[in-house]
Short mmCIF file of C-alpha atoms in Angstrom, two decimals:
data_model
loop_
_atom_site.label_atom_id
_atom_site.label_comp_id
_atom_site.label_asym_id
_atom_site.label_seq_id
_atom_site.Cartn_x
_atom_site.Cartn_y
_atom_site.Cartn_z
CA UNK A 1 169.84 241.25 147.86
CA UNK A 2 169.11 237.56 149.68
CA UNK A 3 165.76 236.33 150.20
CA UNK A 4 165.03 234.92 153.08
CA UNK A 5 161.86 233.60 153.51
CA UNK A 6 160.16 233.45 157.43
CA UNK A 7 159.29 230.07 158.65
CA UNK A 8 155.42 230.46 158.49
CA UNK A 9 155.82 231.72 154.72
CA UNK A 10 158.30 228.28 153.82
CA UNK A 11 155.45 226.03 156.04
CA UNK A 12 152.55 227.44 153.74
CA UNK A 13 154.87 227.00 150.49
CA UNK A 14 155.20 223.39 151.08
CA UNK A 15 151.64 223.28 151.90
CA UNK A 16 150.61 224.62 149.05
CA UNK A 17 153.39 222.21 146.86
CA UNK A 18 152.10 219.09 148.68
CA UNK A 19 148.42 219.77 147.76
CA UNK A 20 149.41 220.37 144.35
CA UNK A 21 151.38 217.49 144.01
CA UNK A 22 147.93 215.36 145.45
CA UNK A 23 145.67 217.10 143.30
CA UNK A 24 147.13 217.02 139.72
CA UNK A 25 144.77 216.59 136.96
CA UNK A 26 144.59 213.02 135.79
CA UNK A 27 144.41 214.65 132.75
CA UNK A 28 147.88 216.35 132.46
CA UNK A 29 149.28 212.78 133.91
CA UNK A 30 150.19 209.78 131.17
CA UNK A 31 149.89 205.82 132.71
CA UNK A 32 151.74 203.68 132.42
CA UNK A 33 151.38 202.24 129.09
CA UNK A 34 151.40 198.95 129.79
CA UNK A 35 148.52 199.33 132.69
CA UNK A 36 146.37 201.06 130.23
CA UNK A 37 146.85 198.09 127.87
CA UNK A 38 145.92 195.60 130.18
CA UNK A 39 143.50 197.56 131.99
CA UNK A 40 140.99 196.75 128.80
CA UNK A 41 139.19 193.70 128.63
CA UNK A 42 138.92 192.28 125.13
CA UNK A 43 136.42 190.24 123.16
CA UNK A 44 137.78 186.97 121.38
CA UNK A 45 135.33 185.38 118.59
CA UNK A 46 131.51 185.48 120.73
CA UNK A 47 132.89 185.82 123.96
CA UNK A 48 132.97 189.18 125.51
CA UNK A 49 134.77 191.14 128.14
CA UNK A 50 137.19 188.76 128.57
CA UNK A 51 140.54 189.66 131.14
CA UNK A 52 143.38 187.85 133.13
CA UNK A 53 144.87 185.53 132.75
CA UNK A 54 143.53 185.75 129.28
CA UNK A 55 145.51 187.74 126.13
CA UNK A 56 145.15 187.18 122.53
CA UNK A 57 144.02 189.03 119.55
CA UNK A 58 144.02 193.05 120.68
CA UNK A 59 145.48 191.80 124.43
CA UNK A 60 149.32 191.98 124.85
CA UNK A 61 150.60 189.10 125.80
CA UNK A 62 152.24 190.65 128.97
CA UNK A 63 148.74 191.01 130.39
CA UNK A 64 148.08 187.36 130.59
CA UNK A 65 149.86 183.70 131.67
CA UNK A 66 151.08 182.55 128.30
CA UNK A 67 149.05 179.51 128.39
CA UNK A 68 145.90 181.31 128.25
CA UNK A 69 146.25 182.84 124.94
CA UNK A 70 142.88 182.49 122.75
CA UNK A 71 142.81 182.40 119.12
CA UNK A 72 139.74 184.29 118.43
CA UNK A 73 139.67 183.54 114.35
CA UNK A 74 136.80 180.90 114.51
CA UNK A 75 133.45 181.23 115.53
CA UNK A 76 134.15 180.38 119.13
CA UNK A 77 137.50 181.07 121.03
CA UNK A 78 140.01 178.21 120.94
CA UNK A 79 142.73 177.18 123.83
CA UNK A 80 145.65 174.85 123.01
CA UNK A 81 146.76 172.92 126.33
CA UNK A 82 149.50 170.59 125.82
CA UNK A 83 149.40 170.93 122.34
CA UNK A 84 145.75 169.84 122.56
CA UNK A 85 143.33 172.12 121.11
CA UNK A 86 140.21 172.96 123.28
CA UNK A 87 136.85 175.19 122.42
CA UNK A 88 135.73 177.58 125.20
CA UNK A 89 132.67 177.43 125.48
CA UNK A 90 132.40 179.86 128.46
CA UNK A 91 134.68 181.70 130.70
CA UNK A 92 133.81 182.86 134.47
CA UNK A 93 136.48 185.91 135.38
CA UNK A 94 134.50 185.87 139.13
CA UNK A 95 135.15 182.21 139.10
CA UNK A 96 138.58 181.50 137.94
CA UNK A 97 136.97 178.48 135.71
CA UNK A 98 136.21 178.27 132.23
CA UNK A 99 134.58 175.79 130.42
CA UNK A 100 135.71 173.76 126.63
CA UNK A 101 135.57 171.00 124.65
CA UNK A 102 137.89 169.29 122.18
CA UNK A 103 138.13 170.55 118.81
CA UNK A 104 139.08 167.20 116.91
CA UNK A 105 135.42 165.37 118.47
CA UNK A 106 133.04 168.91 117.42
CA UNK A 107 130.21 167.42 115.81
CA UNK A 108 132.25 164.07 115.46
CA UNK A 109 132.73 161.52 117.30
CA UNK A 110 135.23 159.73 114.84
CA UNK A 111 138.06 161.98 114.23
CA UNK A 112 140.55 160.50 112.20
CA UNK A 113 143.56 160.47 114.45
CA UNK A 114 142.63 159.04 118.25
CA UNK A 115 144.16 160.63 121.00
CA UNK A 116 144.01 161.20 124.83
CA UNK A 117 142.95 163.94 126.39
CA UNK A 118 145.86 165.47 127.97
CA UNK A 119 146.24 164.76 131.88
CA UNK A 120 145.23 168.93 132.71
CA UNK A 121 145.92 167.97 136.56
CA UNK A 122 150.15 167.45 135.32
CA UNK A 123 149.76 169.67 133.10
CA UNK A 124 153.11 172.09 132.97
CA UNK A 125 151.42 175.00 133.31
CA UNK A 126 150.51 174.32 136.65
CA UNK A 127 147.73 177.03 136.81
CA UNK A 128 144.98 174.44 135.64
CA UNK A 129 143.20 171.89 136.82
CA UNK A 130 139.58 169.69 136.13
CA UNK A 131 136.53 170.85 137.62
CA UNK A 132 135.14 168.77 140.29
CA UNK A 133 132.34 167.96 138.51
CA UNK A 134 134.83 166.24 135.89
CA UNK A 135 135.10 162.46 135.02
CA UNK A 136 136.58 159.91 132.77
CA UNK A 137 134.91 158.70 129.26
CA UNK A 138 136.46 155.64 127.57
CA UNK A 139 136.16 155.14 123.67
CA UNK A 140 136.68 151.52 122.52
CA UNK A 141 137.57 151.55 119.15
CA UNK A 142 137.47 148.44 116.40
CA UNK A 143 134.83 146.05 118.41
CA UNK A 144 132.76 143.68 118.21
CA UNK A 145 129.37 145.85 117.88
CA UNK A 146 127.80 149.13 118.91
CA UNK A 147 128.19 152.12 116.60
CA UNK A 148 129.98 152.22 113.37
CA UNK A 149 132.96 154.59 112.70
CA UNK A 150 134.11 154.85 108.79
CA UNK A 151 137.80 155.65 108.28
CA UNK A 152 139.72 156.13 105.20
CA UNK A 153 143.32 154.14 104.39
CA UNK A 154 143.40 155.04 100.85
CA UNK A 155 141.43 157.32 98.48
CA UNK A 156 139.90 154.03 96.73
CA UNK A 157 139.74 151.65 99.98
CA UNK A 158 137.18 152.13 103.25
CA UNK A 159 136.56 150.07 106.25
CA UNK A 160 134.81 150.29 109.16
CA UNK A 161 135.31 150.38 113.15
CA UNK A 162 132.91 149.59 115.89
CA UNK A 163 133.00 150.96 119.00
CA UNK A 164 131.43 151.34 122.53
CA UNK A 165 132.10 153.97 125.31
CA UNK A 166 132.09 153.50 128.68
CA UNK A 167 131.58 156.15 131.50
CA UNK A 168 132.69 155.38 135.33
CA UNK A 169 129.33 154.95 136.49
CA UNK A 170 128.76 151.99 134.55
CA UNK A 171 130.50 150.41 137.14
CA UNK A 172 127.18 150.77 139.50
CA UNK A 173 126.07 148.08 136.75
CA UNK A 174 128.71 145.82 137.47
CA UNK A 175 130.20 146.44 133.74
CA UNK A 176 133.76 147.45 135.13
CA UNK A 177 135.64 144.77 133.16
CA UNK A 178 135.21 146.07 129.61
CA UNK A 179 137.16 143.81 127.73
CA UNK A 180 135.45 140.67 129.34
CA UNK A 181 131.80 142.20 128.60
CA UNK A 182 132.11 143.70 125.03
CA UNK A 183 135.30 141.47 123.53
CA UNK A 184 138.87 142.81 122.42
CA UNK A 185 139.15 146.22 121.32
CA UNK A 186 142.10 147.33 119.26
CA UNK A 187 142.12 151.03 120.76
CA UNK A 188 140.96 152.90 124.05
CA UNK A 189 140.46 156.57 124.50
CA UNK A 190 140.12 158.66 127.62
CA UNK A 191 138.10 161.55 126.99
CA UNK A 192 136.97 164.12 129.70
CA UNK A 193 132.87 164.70 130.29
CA UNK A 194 130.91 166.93 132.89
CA UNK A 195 129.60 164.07 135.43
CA UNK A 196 125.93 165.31 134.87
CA UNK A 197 126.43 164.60 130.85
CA UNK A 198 128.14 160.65 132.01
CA UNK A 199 125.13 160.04 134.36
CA UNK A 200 122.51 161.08 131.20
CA UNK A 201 124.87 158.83 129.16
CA UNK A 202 124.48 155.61 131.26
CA UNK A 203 120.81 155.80 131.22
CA UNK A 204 120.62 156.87 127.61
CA UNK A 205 123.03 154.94 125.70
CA UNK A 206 123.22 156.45 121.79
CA UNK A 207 125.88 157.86 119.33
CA UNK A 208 123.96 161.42 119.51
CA UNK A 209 123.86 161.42 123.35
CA UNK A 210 127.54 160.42 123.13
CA UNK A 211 127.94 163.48 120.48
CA UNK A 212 126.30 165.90 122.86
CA UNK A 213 128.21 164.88 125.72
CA UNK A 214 131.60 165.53 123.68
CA UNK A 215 130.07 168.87 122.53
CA UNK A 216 129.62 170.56 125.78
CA UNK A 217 132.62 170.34 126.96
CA UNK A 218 133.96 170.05 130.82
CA UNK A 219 135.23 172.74 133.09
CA UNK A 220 138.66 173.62 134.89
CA UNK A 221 140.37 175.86 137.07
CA UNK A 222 142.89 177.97 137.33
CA UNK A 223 144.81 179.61 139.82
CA UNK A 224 147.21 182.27 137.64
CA UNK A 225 148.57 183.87 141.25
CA UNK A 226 145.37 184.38 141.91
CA UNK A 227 145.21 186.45 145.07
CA UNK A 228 148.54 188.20 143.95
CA UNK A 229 145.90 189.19 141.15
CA UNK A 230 143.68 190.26 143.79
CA UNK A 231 145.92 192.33 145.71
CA UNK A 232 147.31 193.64 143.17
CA UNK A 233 143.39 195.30 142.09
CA UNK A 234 142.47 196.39 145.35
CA UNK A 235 145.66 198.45 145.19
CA UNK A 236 144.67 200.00 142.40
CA UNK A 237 146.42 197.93 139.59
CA UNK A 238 145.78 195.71 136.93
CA UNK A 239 147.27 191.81 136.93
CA UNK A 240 150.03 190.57 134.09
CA UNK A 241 152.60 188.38 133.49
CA UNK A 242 156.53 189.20 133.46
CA UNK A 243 158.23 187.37 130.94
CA UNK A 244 161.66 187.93 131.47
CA UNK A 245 161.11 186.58 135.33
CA UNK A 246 157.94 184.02 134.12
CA UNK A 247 155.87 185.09 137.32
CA UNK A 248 153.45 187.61 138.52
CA UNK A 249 153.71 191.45 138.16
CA UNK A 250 151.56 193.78 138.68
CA UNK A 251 151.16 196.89 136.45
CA UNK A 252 150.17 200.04 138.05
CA UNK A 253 149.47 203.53 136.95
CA UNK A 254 153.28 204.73 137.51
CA UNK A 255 154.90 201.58 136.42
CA UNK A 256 155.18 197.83 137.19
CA UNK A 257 155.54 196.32 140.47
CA UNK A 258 156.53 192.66 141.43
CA UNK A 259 153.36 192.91 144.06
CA UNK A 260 151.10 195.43 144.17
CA UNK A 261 150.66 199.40 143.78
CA UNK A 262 150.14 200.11 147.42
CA UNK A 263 153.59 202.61 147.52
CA UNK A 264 152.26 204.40 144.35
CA UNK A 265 150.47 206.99 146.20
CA UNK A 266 153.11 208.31 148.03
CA UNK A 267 154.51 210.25 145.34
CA UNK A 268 157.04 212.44 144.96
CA UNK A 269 157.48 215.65 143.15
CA UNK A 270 160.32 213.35 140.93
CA UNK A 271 157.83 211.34 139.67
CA UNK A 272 155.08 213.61 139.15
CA UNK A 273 158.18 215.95 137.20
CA UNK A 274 158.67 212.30 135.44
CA UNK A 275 155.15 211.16 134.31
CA UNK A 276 152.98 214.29 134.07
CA UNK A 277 152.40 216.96 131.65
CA UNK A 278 152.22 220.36 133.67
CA UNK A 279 151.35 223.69 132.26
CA UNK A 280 151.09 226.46 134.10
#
């Protein structure tokens, strides 16, 4: 015998499957796994709570831009940035700005090997820049006076370097020609100081102001696609990095999307046959 059923009793079956389809337990449904990985926030050394563009220790590194990966096996979180390696000594999610400090001048203001501070604003990444608060410190090293540095050329044989530092607002005291004012120096550094800690400094000229300056650090920037990021949450998903196409993607409950999740509610009974668990 055929069935046929009458149009009012097919209208209230599809009813009825649409508002089962729209109301399945979350519970009987599995996420996408890589949302639910990058949907946690982590905590790297004594930093918490910590998200994109950020991965590292427990945090895939699909969930984050790979220059932002933290080593979280000292005491404090560390960044390398043109293979320069940085502190963070705070990090503002809200923001998009962080905060660090070289790890070769912690504590020390005479590392043994003297280097730059890598030019951030050319950086390759091109997701960071300085802060605006950020400005120029210049070590002068093996001169005629000011502090004393001791390096090491052999195990049996010392000398010693003197140095000065100069910040750009010594030029309000007419000091802007270094060499001329303090004599020949053998090496200059650029370092990179909050413009709050290089005001303090030309006022308070010492080798443990200089010391605290270096130790806390300057801030940058970042824009990791940052309002694809944003998007991308308000839709429902969480923010991550595709390797294979080095850009954006965002991850979303039923799977990855270049943009955002804003399709994945209109779902079908494919996908719901696909991703969930039903038992009736």
């Amino acid at each position: 015998m055929n069935l046929y059923l009458l149009p009012n009793s097919f209208l209230l079956l599809l009813v009825t499957l649409i508002i089962f389809i729209f109301h399945v337990p979350k519970s009987l449904c599995v996420d996408d796994q890589q949302y639910h990985n990058c949907s946690q926030s982590f905590q790297c050394s004594n930093i918490k709570s910590i998200g994109y563009p950020f991965w590292g220790s427990t945090r895939p590194e699909y969930c984050g831009y790979p220059v932002f990966k933290l080593n979280c096996s000292g005491h404090a979180p560390s960044i390398s940035i043109e293979e320069q390696e940085y502190r963070v000594l705070s990090i503002n999610q809200s923001g998009s700005n962080l905060k660090v400090a070289r790890v070769d001048y912690s504590n020390n203001i005479c590392p043994s090997s003297l280097t730059n501070t890598t030019t951030i604003d050319k950086s390759s990444s091109h997701v960071l820049e300085y802060a605006s608060d950020v400005q120029k410190l210049s070590l002068f090293s093996t001169c005629p006076a000011q502090f004393n540095c001791t390096s090491f050329s052999t195990t049996t044989t010392s000398f010693s370097t003197i140095n000065y530092y100069e910040t750009q607002n010594l030029t309000n005291f007419r000091l802007s020609n270094t060499s001329s004012t303090f004599g020949t120096c053998n090496t200059t550094i650029i370092l990179r100081i909050s413009q709050s800690a290089a005001s303090y400094l030309a006022l308070n000229s010492s080798k443990e102001n200089l010391g605290a300056a270096l130790d806390s650090g300057f801030g940058l920037k970042w824009d990791a696609s940052n309002t694809l990021c944003e998007h991308c949450q308000v839709s429902g998903g969480q923010c991550g990095y595709n390797t294979s196409s080095a850009g954006f993607i965002c991850y979303c409950k039923d799977g990855p999307n270049p943009y955002n999740c804003g399709g994945s509610r209109s779902m079908s009974l494919a996908w719901i046959i696909g991703t969930c668990s039903i038992s009736l």
